[in-house]
Coordinates of C-alpha atoms in Angstrom, one line a residue:
X149 CA 17.9 -5.9 31.7
X150 CA 15.7 -9.2 31.9
X151 CA 13.7 -8.4 34.9
X152 CA 14.0 -4.3 34.2
X153 CA 11.6 -6.1 31.2
X154 CA 9.5 -8.0 32.7
X155 CA 9.2 -5.6 35.9
X156 CA 7.5 -2.8 32.6
X157 CA 5.4 -6.1 30.5
X158 CA 4.0 -6.7 34.5
X159 CA 2.8 -3.3 34.4
X160 CA 1.7 -2.3 31.2
X161 CA -0.1 -6.0 31.6
X162 CA -1.7 -4.5 35.5
X163 CA -2.4 -1.2 33.5
X164 CA -5.5 -2.6 30.8
X165 CA -7.0 -4.3 34.1
X166 CA -10.3 -1.9 35.0
X167 CA -8.9 1.3 37.0
X168 CA -8.5 0.8 40.9
X169 CA -11.1 4.1 40.4
X170 CA -14.1 1.9 38.6
X171 CA -14.0 -1.1 41.8
X172 CA -14.0 1.7 44.3
X173 CA -17.5 2.4 41.8
X174 CA -18.5 0.1 41.5
X175 CA -18.8 -0.7 45.0
X176 CA -19.9 2.3 46.3
X177 CA -22.6 2.0 44.8
X178 CA -23.0 -1.3 46.3
X179 CA -22.4 0.1 50.3
X180 CA -26.2 0.7 52.0
X181 CA -26.8 4.2 53.2
X182 CA -25.0 4.1 56.8
X183 CA -21.5 4.0 55.2
X184 CA -21.5 7.2 53.9
X185 CA -19.2 9.1 55.3
X186 CA -16.6 6.7 55.3
X187 CA -17.1 6.5 51.2
X188 CA -15.3 10.0 50.8
X189 CA -12.2 8.8 52.3
X190 CA -12.1 5.1 50.2
X191 CA -12.7 8.5 46.8
X192 CA -10.2 10.6 48.3
X193 CA -7.1 7.2 49.0
X194 CA -8.4 6.0 45.1
X195 CA -7.6 9.0 43.9
X196 CA -4.7 8.6 46.3
X197 CA -3.5 5.0 43.7
X198 CA -4.7 6.8 40.9
X199 CA -1.4 9.4 41.5
X200 CA 1.0 6.5 42.2
X201 CA -0.1 4.4 39.7
X202 CA 0.9 7.3 36.9
X203 CA 3.9 7.8 38.4
X204 CA 4.6 4.3 38.4
X205 CA 3.1 4.0 34.8
X206 CA 5.1 7.3 33.8
X207 CA 8.7 6.3 35.2
X208 CA 8.8 3.3 34.0
X209 CA 8.1 4.0 30.4
X210 CA 11.3 6.7 30.8
X211 CA 13.5 3.9 32.4
X212 CA 12.1 1.7 29.2
X213 CA 14.0 4.8 27.0
X214 CA 17.1 5.0 29.0
X215 CA 16.8 1.2 28.7
X216 CA 16.5 1.8 24.5
X217 CA 19.1 4.5 24.8
X218 CA 21.8 3.2 25.9
X219 CA 20.8 -0.4 24.5
X220 CA 20.0 -0.3 20.8
X221 CA 22.5 1.5 18.4
X222 CA 20.2 3.3 14.6
X223 CA 22.2 2.9 12.0
X224 CA 21.9 4.8 8.6
X225 CA 21.4 2.0 5.3
X226 CA 23.2 3.7 3.5
X227 CA 22.1 4.2 0.0
X228 CA 24.3 3.2 -3.3
X229 CA 24.6 5.7 -5.5
X230 CA 21.7 4.4 -8.0
X231 CA 19.1 4.9 -5.2
X232 CA 20.4 8.3 -4.8
X233 CA 16.2 9.1 -5.3
X234 CA 15.4 7.4 -3.5
X235 CA 16.2 8.9 -0.7
X236 CA 14.1 10.8 1.4
X237 CA 13.0 15.0 1.5
X238 CA 12.2 17.6 2.7
X239 CA 8.9 18.7 3.3
X240 CA 8.2 22.3 1.0
X241 CA 6.3 24.9 3.4
X242 CA 4.8 26.4 1.6
X243 CA 2.8 25.4 -2.4
X244 CA 5.1 26.2 -5.4
X245 CA 4.2 28.0 -8.5
X246 CA 5.1 26.1 -11.2
X247 CA 5.8 27.8 -14.5
X248 CA 8.5 25.7 -16.4
X249 CA 6.1 24.0 -19.5
X250 CA 6.7 21.7 -22.2
X251 CA 4.1 21.2 -24.7
X252 CA 0.9 22.6 -22.8
X253 CA -1.8 20.9 -20.4
X254 CA -4.5 20.2 -23.1
X255 CA -7.5 22.0 -23.4
X256 CA -9.9 19.8 -22.1
X257 CA -7.6 18.2 -18.7
X258 CA -10.3 18.9 -15.8
X259 CA -9.2 20.5 -13.4
X260 CA -8.2 18.8 -10.4
X261 CA -5.6 16.9 -8.3
X262 CA -2.8 14.7 -9.3
X263 CA -1.1 12.9 -6.4
X264 CA 1.1 10.5 -5.1
X265 CA 1.8 8.8 -2.4
X266 CA 5.2 7.2 -2.0
X267 CA 8.2 6.7 1.5
X268 CA 9.7 9.7 2.8
X269 CA 11.9 8.5 6.3
X270 CA 11.9 10.9 9.2
X271 CA 15.7 11.3 9.6
X272 CA 18.0 11.4 6.6
X273 CA 16.3 7.3 5.7
X274 CA 15.4 3.4 6.9
X275 CA 17.1 2.6 9.6
X276 CA 18.6 -0.8 11.1
X277 CA 19.0 -1.1 14.9
X278 CA 21.7 -3.3 15.8
X279 CA 21.3 -4.1 19.6
X280 CA 22.5 -8.3 22.0
X281 CA 19.3 -9.2 20.7
X282 CA 20.9 -8.9 16.8
X283 CA 19.9 -6.6 14.1
X284 CA 16.4 -5.4 13.2
X285 CA 16.2 -3.4 9.8
X286 CA 13.2 -1.0 7.7
X287 CA 12.9 -2.8 4.6
X288 CA 12.2 -1.0 1.4
X289 CA 8.9 -0.1 0.8
X290 CA 8.8 1.2 5.4
X291 CA 9.1 5.2 5.6
X292 CA 6.9 7.9 6.5
X293 CA 3.9 8.3 4.3
X294 CA 4.4 11.9 2.1
X295 CA 2.2 13.3 -0.7
X296 CA 3.3 15.1 -3.6
X297 CA 0.2 17.0 -5.5
X298 CA -0.2 18.4 -8.8
X299 CA -2.9 21.7 -8.9
X300 CA -4.7 22.1 -12.2
X301 CA -6.6 24.6 -11.8
X302 CA -8.5 26.4 -15.3
X303 CA -9.3 30.4 -15.5
X304 CA -12.6 31.2 -16.9
X305 CA -9.5 32.1 -19.9
X306 CA -8.6 28.7 -20.9
X307 CA -5.2 29.3 -19.5
X308 CA -3.8 26.7 -16.7
X309 CA -2.5 27.6 -13.3
X310 CA 0.6 24.7 -12.2
X311 CA 0.7 24.4 -8.0
X312 CA 3.4 21.8 -7.0
X313 CA 2.7 20.6 -3.5
X314 CA 4.6 18.1 -0.6
X315 CA 3.4 17.1 3.3
X316 CA 4.2 14.5 5.2
X317 CA 1.5 12.6 6.2
X318 CA 1.3 13.2 9.8
X319 CA -0.4 10.1 11.6
X320 CA -0.3 9.1 15.1
X321 CA 3.5 7.5 15.3
X322 CA 4.8 9.9 12.8
X323 CA 3.5 13.4 15.4
X324 CA 5.0 11.0 18.2
X325 CA 8.5 10.7 16.6
X326 CA 8.5 14.1 15.6
X327 CA 8.1 15.8 19.4
X328 CA 10.9 13.2 20.3
X329 CA 12.6 14.8 17.3
X330 CA 14.5 11.5 16.7
X331 CA 14.2 7.3 15.9
X332 CA 11.5 6.5 18.5
X333 CA 10.5 2.8 16.9
X334 CA 12.8 0.1 16.8
X335 CA 11.9 -2.2 12.8
X336 CA 9.8 -5.5 13.6
X337 CA 9.5 -6.4 9.8
X338 CA 13.1 -7.9 9.0
X339 CA 15.5 -9.6 10.8
X340 CA 17.1 -12.3 13.4
X341 CA 14.6 -13.8 15.7
X342 CA 15.6 -12.5 19.2
X343 CA 15.9 -8.9 17.4
X344 CA 12.8 -8.4 15.5
X345 CA 11.0 -9.9 19.4
X346 CA 12.9 -7.7 21.5
X347 CA 12.0 -4.7 19.3
X348 CA 8.0 -6.0 19.4
X349 CA 7.6 -6.4 22.9
X350 CA 9.9 -3.1 23.2
X351 CA 7.9 -0.8 20.6
X352 CA 4.1 -2.3 23.0
X353 CA 5.5 -1.2 26.1
X354 CA 6.7 2.0 25.0
X355 CA 4.1 2.9 22.3
X356 CA 1.8 0.6 22.1
X357 CA 2.0 0.0 19.4
X358 CA 4.4 -3.1 17.5
X359 CA 5.3 -0.9 14.7
X360 CA 4.9 3.0 12.8
X361 CA 1.4 4.1 11.0
X362 CA 3.2 4.1 7.9
X363 CA 0.4 5.2 5.9
X364 CA 2.6 5.0 2.5
X365 CA 1.3 3.5 -0.8
X366 CA -1.5 4.5 -1.7
X367 CA -4.2 7.6 -2.3
X368 CA -8.8 7.5 -3.0
X369 CA -11.9 9.2 -2.4
X370 CA -15.1 7.9 -1.6
X371 CA -18.2 10.3 -1.1
X372 CA -15.9 13.3 -1.2
X373 CA -13.3 12.6 1.2
X374 CA -9.8 11.8 -0.1
X375 CA -7.7 9.8 2.6
X376 CA -4.1 8.2 2.7
X377 CA -3.5 4.9 3.8
X378 CA -1.2 1.9 4.1
X379 CA -1.8 -1.7 4.8
X380 CA 0.1 -1.6 8.6
X381 CA -3.3 0.8 9.8
X382 CA -6.8 2.0 8.8
X383 CA -6.6 5.7 6.5
X384 CA -5.9 8.9 7.7
X385 CA -7.9 11.3 5.9
X386 CA -6.7 14.4 5.0
X387 CA -7.7 17.5 3.4
X388 CA -6.6 17.7 -0.4
X389 CA -6.1 22.0 -0.4
X390 CA -4.1 22.2 2.7
X391 CA -2.7 18.6 2.9
X392 CA -3.5 18.0 6.9
X393 CA -4.2 14.8 7.8
X394 CA -7.7 15.6 9.9
X395 CA -7.6 12.4 11.1
X396 CA -8.0 8.2 11.6
X397 CA -11.0 6.8 10.2
X398 CA -12.9 4.1 11.5
X399 CA -15.6 4.3 9.7
X400 CA -17.5 5.8 12.5
X401 CA -16.0 3.1 14.6
X402 CA -17.3 0.6 12.9
X403 CA -13.6 -1.1 11.8
X404 CA -10.6 -1.8 14.0
X405 CA -7.8 -3.4 11.8
X406 CA -6.0 -2.4 9.1
X407 CA -7.4 -1.6 6.2
X408 CA -6.2 -2.8 1.9
X409 CA -4.5 0.2 -0.1
X410 CA -7.1 -0.7 -2.7
X411 CA -10.4 -0.5 -1.2
X412 CA -12.9 -0.6 -4.7
X413 CA -16.2 0.7 -5.4
X414 CA -19.1 -1.4 -6.3
X415 CA -20.3 -0.5 -9.6
X416 CA -24.1 -0.1 -9.7
X417 CA -24.3 1.1 -5.7
X418 CA -20.9 3.1 -5.0
X419 CA -20.4 1.1 -2.1
X420 CA -16.9 0.5 -1.0
X421 CA -15.3 -2.9 -0.7
X422 CA -11.8 -2.9 1.3
X423 CA -10.4 -5.9 3.7
X424 CA -8.1 -6.2 6.6
X425 CA -5.1 -8.0 7.5
X426 CA -3.9 -9.5 10.3
X427 CA -1.6 -10.7 12.2
X428 CA -4.2 -13.0 15.3
X429 CA -6.7 -14.5 14.3
X430 CA -9.8 -13.2 12.1
X431 CA -6.3 -13.3 10.0
X432 CA -9.0 -11.2 7.5
X433 CA -11.6 -9.3 7.2
X434 CA -14.4 -8.2 4.2
X435 CA -16.0 -4.4 5.0
X436 CA -18.9 -2.9 3.2
X437 CA -18.9 0.9 3.3
X438 CA -22.3 2.7 2.4
X439 CA -21.6 5.0 -0.7
X440 CA -22.4 7.6 1.8
X441 CA -19.0 6.7 3.7
X442 CA -21.3 7.3 6.9
X443 CA -22.2 3.4 7.9
X444 CA -20.5 0.0 7.6
X445 CA -23.5 -1.9 5.9
X446 CA -21.4 -5.0 6.2
X447 CA -18.5 -6.8 7.9
X448 CA -17.9 -11.1 8.0
X449 CA -14.9 -13.1 9.1
X450 CA -13.1 -14.9 6.1
X451 CA -11.7 -17.9 8.3
X452 CA -8.3 -17.6 6.9
X453 CA -6.7 -20.0 8.6
X454 CA -3.6 -18.6 8.8
X455 CA -2.6 -14.2 7.5
X456 CA -1.9 -14.0 4.2
X457 CA -0.8 -10.1 3.7
X458 CA -3.6 -8.9 0.2
X459 CA -2.7 -5.5 -0.8
X460 CA -5.5 -5.8 -3.5
X461 CA -9.7 -6.7 -3.7
X462 CA -11.3 -7.3 -6.1
X463 CA -14.7 -7.0 -7.5
X464 CA -17.7 -7.7 -10.4
X465 CA -21.1 -6.2 -10.2
X466 CA -22.2 -9.1 -8.2
X467 CA -18.8 -10.5 -7.1
X468 CA -16.2 -10.2 -3.9
X469 CA -13.5 -11.7 -5.8
X470 CA -9.8 -12.5 -2.7
X471 CA -6.3 -12.8 -3.4
X472 CA -5.0 -15.3 -1.2
X473 CA -1.6 -16.0 -2.1
X474 CA 1.7 -17.7 -0.4
X475 CA 3.2 -14.8 1.3
X476 CA 2.0 -14.8 4.7
X477 CA 3.1 -13.7 8.2
X478 CA 3.8 -16.2 10.6
X479 CA 4.2 -15.1 14.4
X480 CA 4.5 -19.0 15.6
X481 CA 7.1 -18.7 13.1
X482 CA 9.0 -15.7 14.1
X483 CA 8.9 -16.9 17.7
X484 CA 10.9 -20.6 16.2
X485 CA 14.0 -18.5 14.7
X486 CA 12.6 -18.2 11.1
X487 CA 11.3 -14.8 9.4
X488 CA 7.8 -13.4 10.3
X489 CA 6.6 -12.5 6.6
X490 CA 8.5 -15.4 3.9
X491 CA 6.9 -15.9 0.2
X492 CA 6.4 -20.4 0.5
X493 CA 5.7 -21.3 -3.4
X494 CA 5.5 -24.7 -2.2
X495 CA 2.5 -23.1 -0.3
X496 CA -1.4 -23.6 -2.2
X497 CA -3.2 -20.3 -4.0
X498 CA -6.5 -19.9 -4.4
X499 CA -8.9 -16.8 -5.3
X500 CA -12.0 -16.6 -3.7
X501 CA -16.1 -15.2 -5.1
X502 CA -18.1 -14.3 -2.6
X503 CA -21.4 -12.8 -2.9
X504 CA -21.2 -9.1 -2.5
X505 CA -22.7 -9.4 1.5
X506 CA -22.3 -13.3 1.4
X507 CA -19.7 -14.8 4.8
X508 CA -17.2 -16.7 4.4
X509 CA -19.3 -20.5 4.2
X510 CA -20.8 -18.4 0.9
X511 CA -17.2 -18.5 -0.7
X512 CA -16.5 -20.1 -3.9
X513 CA -12.5 -21.1 -4.0
X514 CA -10.9 -22.2 -6.4
X515 CA -6.7 -24.1 -6.5
X516 CA -4.8 -22.0 -9.0
X517 CA -0.3 -22.0 -9.7
X518 CA 1.2 -20.3 -6.7
X519 CA 2.8 -17.1 -7.8
X520 CA 2.6 -13.6 -6.4
X521 CA 0.7 -11.1 -7.7
X522 CA 0.2 -7.6 -5.4
X523 CA -1.9 -6.0 -7.5
X524 CA -5.3 -6.7 -9.7
X525 CA -5.4 -5.3 -13.4
X526 CA -10.1 -5.4 -13.3
X527 CA -12.5 -8.5 -12.5
X528 CA -15.7 -8.8 -14.5
X529 CA -18.2 -11.9 -14.9
X530 CA -18.7 -13.0 -18.5
X531 CA -21.5 -15.8 -18.8
X532 CA -20.8 -18.8 -15.9
X533 CA -16.9 -17.3 -14.9
X534 CA -16.0 -14.7 -13.4
X535 CA -12.6 -13.7 -15.0
X536 CA -9.4 -11.9 -13.1
X537 CA -6.9 -10.2 -14.8
X538 CA -3.7 -9.4 -12.6
X539 CA -0.1 -8.7 -12.4
X540 CA 2.0 -12.6 -12.0
X541 CA 5.9 -13.2 -10.8
X542 CA 6.8 -16.1 -9.2
X543 CA 8.3 -14.3 -6.4
X544 CA 7.3 -12.0 -4.4
X545 CA 9.6 -8.8 -3.5
X546 CA 8.0 -8.2 -0.2
X547 CA 9.9 -8.8 2.0
X548 CA 13.3 -9.4 0.4
X549 CA 15.1 -12.1 2.0
X550 CA 15.4 -13.5 4.4
X551 CA 16.8 -12.1 8.3
X552 CA 18.1 -9.0 5.4
X553 CA 20.5 -10.5 4.4
X554 CA 22.3 -10.3 0.7
X555 CA 20.5 -7.7 0.2
X556 CA 21.5 -6.2 -2.8
X557 CA 22.4 -9.7 -4.2
X558 CA 19.1 -10.8 -3.9
X559 CA 17.2 -7.9 -5.5
X560 CA 19.8 -7.8 -8.3
X561 CA 18.9 -11.6 -9.6
X562 CA 15.6 -11.6 -9.1
X563 CA 15.2 -8.3 -11.0
X564 CA 17.0 -9.9 -14.2
X565 CA 16.1 -9.8 -17.3
X566 CA 14.6 -13.4 -18.7
X567 CA 15.0 -14.0 -22.2
X568 CA 12.2 -16.7 -23.3
X569 CA 8.9 -18.0 -22.1
X570 CA 11.5 -21.3 -20.6
X571 CA 13.2 -19.6 -18.2
X572 CA 11.2 -17.9 -17.0
X573 CA 9.5 -21.1 -16.2
X574 CA 12.0 -21.9 -15.0
X575 CA 13.4 -23.1 -11.2
X576 CA 15.6 -20.2 -11.6
X577 CA 16.3 -16.9 -9.0
X578 CA 17.6 -15.2 -11.9
X579 CA 14.5 -12.8 -13.7
X580 CA 12.4 -14.6 -10.2
X581 CA 10.8 -11.2 -10.0
X582 CA 9.6 -10.6 -13.9
X583 CA 5.6 -9.9 -13.5
X584 CA 3.8 -10.0 -16.8
X585 CA -0.4 -10.0 -17.0
X586 CA -2.4 -12.6 -16.6
X587 CA -5.7 -14.2 -16.4
X588 CA -7.9 -16.4 -14.4
X589 CA -11.2 -17.7 -15.9
X590 CA -13.2 -19.3 -13.1
X591 CA -15.8 -20.8 -14.1
X592 CA -18.4 -21.0 -11.2
X593 CA -20.9 -23.4 -12.3
X594 CA -18.3 -26.7 -13.2
X595 CA -15.7 -25.4 -10.8
X596 CA -13.0 -25.7 -13.7
X597 CA -9.6 -22.5 -14.1
X598 CA -8.5 -21.7 -17.4
X599 CA -5.2 -20.0 -16.1
X600 CA -3.5 -17.7 -19.0
X601 CA -0.6 -15.2 -19.6
X602 CA -1.4 -12.0 -21.6
X603 CA 1.9 -10.7 -21.8
X604 CA 5.3 -12.3 -22.7
X605 CA 8.6 -11.8 -21.4
X606 CA 9.8 -8.4 -23.8
X607 CA 8.9 -6.5 -20.4
X608 CA 8.4 -6.6 -16.7
X609 CA 4.6 -5.2 -15.7
X610 CA 3.3 -4.1 -13.2
X611 CA 1.4 -1.3 -11.4
X612 CA -1.4 -1.5 -13.4
X613 CA -4.6 0.8 -14.3
X614 CA -7.4 1.3 -16.3
X615 CA -9.9 3.6 -16.6
X616 CA -11.7 3.5 -12.9
X617 CA -14.9 4.1 -14.5
X618 CA -15.3 0.1 -16.1
X619 CA -13.9 -1.3 -12.6
X620 CA -16.1 -4.0 -12.0
X621 CA -16.8 -4.5 -15.5
X622 CA -15.5 -6.1 -18.9
X623 CA -13.1 -3.6 -20.3
X624 CA -10.7 -3.9 -23.0
X625 CA -8.0 -1.3 -22.3
X626 CA -5.4 -1.9 -19.1
X627 CA -1.8 0.7 -18.3
X628 CA 1.1 -0.6 -16.5
X629 CA 4.7 1.1 -15.9
X630 CA 7.5 -1.3 -17.4
X631 CA 10.6 -2.6 -15.3
X632 CA 13.9 -1.1 -17.0
X633 CA 15.4 -4.7 -16.1
X634 CA 19.0 -4.2 -17.0
X635 CA 19.4 -0.3 -13.9
X636 CA 17.0 -2.5 -12.2
X637 CA 19.7 -5.4 -11.6
X638 CA 21.8 -3.0 -11.3
X639 CA 20.9 -1.0 -8.4
X640 CA 19.0 -3.3 -6.3
X641 CA 16.2 -2.0 -6.9
X642 CA 12.8 -1.3 -9.1
X643 CA 12.8 1.0 -11.1
X644 CA 9.7 1.9 -14.1
X645 CA 11.2 2.8 -17.3
X646 CA 7.9 3.6 -19.7
X647 CA 4.5 2.2 -20.4
X648 CA 2.1 -0.3 -21.5
X649 CA -1.0 -0.2 -23.1
X650 CA -2.4 -3.5 -22.9
X651 CA -5.5 -4.5 -25.5
X652 CA -7.0 -7.3 -23.7
X653 CA -9.5 -8.1 -26.8
X654 CA -6.4 -7.4 -29.9
X655 CA -4.0 -9.8 -30.1
X656 CA -0.4 -10.0 -30.4
X657 CA 0.5 -10.2 -34.3
X658 CA 3.7 -9.5 -33.9
X659 CA 4.7 -13.0 -31.6
X660 CA 1.1 -15.2 -31.4
X661 CA 1.2 -17.5 -29.6
X662 CA 3.3 -18.3 -26.1
X663 CA 4.2 -22.1 -25.0
X664 CA 1.8 -22.9 -21.5
X665 CA 4.9 -25.2 -19.5
X666 CA 1.5 -26.5 -17.7
X667 CA -0.2 -28.8 -20.1
X668 CA 1.9 -27.7 -23.9
X669 CA -0.9 -25.7 -24.9
X670 CA -1.0 -22.8 -27.3
X671 CA -1.9 -20.2 -26.4
X672 CA -2.7 -16.5 -26.9
X673 CA -0.7 -13.0 -26.2
X674 CA -2.5 -9.7 -26.6
X675 CA -1.6 -6.4 -27.7
X676 CA 0.4 -4.3 -26.6
X677 CA 1.8 -0.2 -27.4
X678 CA 4.7 0.9 -25.6
X679 CA 5.8 4.0 -24.3
X680 CA 9.6 4.3 -23.2
X681 CA 11.5 7.0 -21.2
X682 CA 14.8 8.9 -22.0
X683 CA 17.9 7.0 -20.7
X684 CA 18.4 6.2 -16.9
X685 CA 15.0 8.3 -16.4
X686 CA 11.9 6.5 -14.7
X687 CA 8.7 7.1 -13.2
X688 CA 6.3 6.8 -10.1
X689 CA 2.9 6.5 -9.9
X690 CA 0.7 6.7 -13.0
X691 CA -3.1 6.7 -13.1
X692 CA -5.3 7.4 -15.6
X693 CA -6.9 10.6 -16.9
X694 CA -10.4 10.6 -18.6
X695 CA -10.9 12.8 -21.0
X696 CA -14.6 14.8 -19.5
X697 CA -17.6 13.7 -21.0
X698 CA -16.1 11.7 -23.4
X699 CA -17.9 7.6 -23.4
X700 CA -14.7 5.9 -24.9
X701 CA -12.7 4.1 -22.5
X702 CA -9.5 4.6 -23.7
X703 CA -9.7 8.6 -24.4
X704 CA -7.9 10.4 -22.2
X705 CA -4.9 10.3 -20.6
X706 CA -1.8 9.1 -18.3
X707 CA 0.2 11.4 -15.8
X708 CA 2.5 10.0 -14.0
X709 CA 6.0 11.6 -12.3
X710 CA 9.6 11.1 -13.4
X711 CA 12.9 11.5 -12.5
X712 CA 16.3 12.0 -14.7
X713 CA 18.8 9.8 -12.3
X714 CA 21.6 11.9 -15.1
X715 CA 19.9 15.6 -14.8
X716 CA 18.9 15.2 -10.6
X717 CA 15.2 17.0 -12.4
X718 CA 11.9 15.7 -12.0
X719 CA 8.6 16.5 -14.0
X720 CA 5.8 15.1 -14.2
X721 CA 4.4 13.3 -17.6
X722 CA 0.7 13.8 -19.5
X723 CA 0.5 11.2 -22.8
X724 CA -2.7 10.9 -24.7
X725 CA -3.5 6.6 -24.3
X726 CA -5.0 7.8 -27.9
X727 CA -1.3 8.5 -29.0
X728 CA 0.4 6.3 -26.4
X729 CA 3.1 6.7 -28.4
X730 CA 4.0 9.4 -29.2
X731 CA 5.6 12.3 -27.5
X732 CA 3.4 13.6 -24.1
X733 CA 1.7 16.3 -24.4
X734 CA 3.4 18.0 -21.9
X735 CA 6.4 18.2 -19.3
X736 CA 6.4 19.9 -16.3
X737 CA 9.1 20.7 -14.5
X738 CA 8.9 20.7 -11.1
X739 CA 9.7 23.0 -8.2
X740 CA 11.5 20.1 -6.4
X741 CA 13.4 16.8 -6.4
X742 CA 10.5 14.2 -6.9
X743 CA 12.1 10.1 -4.7
X744 CA 10.0 7.1 -6.1
X745 CA 7.2 6.1 -4.7
X746 CA 4.1 3.8 -5.4
X747 CA 0.6 4.5 -6.2
X748 CA -0.7 7.8 -7.9
X749 CA -4.6 8.9 -8.2
X750 CA -5.8 11.2 -10.3
X751 CA -8.8 13.5 -8.4
X752 CA -11.3 15.4 -10.4
X753 CA -11.9 19.3 -7.9
X754 CA -13.1 21.7 -9.1
X755 CA -10.1 24.4 -7.1
X756 CA -12.2 27.7 -7.9
X757 CA -9.4 30.0 -9.4
X758 CA -6.9 29.6 -5.7
X759 CA -4.5 31.4 -5.6
X760 CA -0.8 29.0 -5.1
X761 CA -0.6 31.4 -1.3
X762 CA -4.8 30.3 -0.8
X763 CA -4.0 26.8 -0.4

């Protein structure tokens, strides 16, 4: 078996070299006309060699498939009853008209599309692969992307037509496994070092790729086109009417690496700021895409000395904001028997402020307290300071425990409720995934850093959103999903039992101060309003929808998918953000279950009064 793998590896390496045909072509152009009678015979020989090589390649791939099928067993990762809505659903074949609406869609709600991405694993759920090398497993964020979409179409008489559709994002690797009609890629993130390394090698030899292209995390728009994305590959363009996957977006061949799930549009130029993280140098690059989406106008290696798994990028009017926190992917650590991905709170954390079109040497780095930050609320300039607001926890929810050992216990302890600031600041594992909104003020003139929490320990919150018109400029309001710590700890998976509205310029008069353990100073918390769902009802994909024509930042709605675990029914809620604690103005019952997922967005699109059958 080892010799077979070694042979296949040698074949794969040979196939990366110039072909025999190329070599003969170069030879042919260098020969004098005296040898022309012999060239036809040389070409025929070249063709025969290439055919033999192709045959050898196909044969070796078939042998590798036989080896994997005989030596690796794919087993399902079971779900607890409390995790049932993390299970995948079938793809619908038709767009479905939605008629069960409690309340009503507001008259001034914009016509358009609400879309949410999320993992929906093929073949019944996430898998583990067991072999002589050990066990490797999918982690909870894996699974092929599926888009869940509500279309809001307004007729001339003011009536609304609401339709629902779901569809897989059909990436290259999705199509490959679908054609094979069985799990084929070996899990290559979590597990023992020999299992991960064997998965890495065998996936590369068989498919030319280390892992599947998930495309399951977010959806964004740029220059009138729509894209589905996850960190491990470039985005896929989506036809937002049919949900057809149109192919990879590589910015006309200028971007050849992974792509952040949260690109940001610059407030004045309309350009798109992106980053891409990779496992080998250059570990992180930053790019700027033209406003029309056709050109990469700037690309730079940020010269990281480690692969920090950075999920988000920020910007202000003049700067890019780079997060370098200690969630690290390290191949050398894997080769030494350790985990591929590990959060190491003993390592440094820093935030970089970079002039928009500068190079790595122009970045001003600020050392900050080590923590785990995936999502930024917003960044903006305030005098000499750059203000960065984000959701921060003391541990990372990705990837989970080293080697995937005791997953349920690991997540259950860390998702517990934190009772006080003192408890939150301790080194206890209990509640270490409790996420609070925080603020860094980075002084570009003096280099000073001021860190403070904006929210207390009443509720854990993440998955933030703002009015997109205020990206990169000073804003007054933000919105987050609120974690139900009790339900999350009981199920070992994060569940969001409500929403929060953050008032950045208003103090919390009920809980005015909190103790900063670092220097003993007292600091002010901000006012937060909460919208709590019914018991055992949880949301995903919350997005802010601004009211058309309004100049008030918080004039609009939050739209989100919710699921009631008692009735097993999924709905979409529309909540007036100016009456945030009130009942939703509309509850839209969906025709099928919508599993919990990741990020959602609302895209204002004129649908042209299409009927459900025309989408």
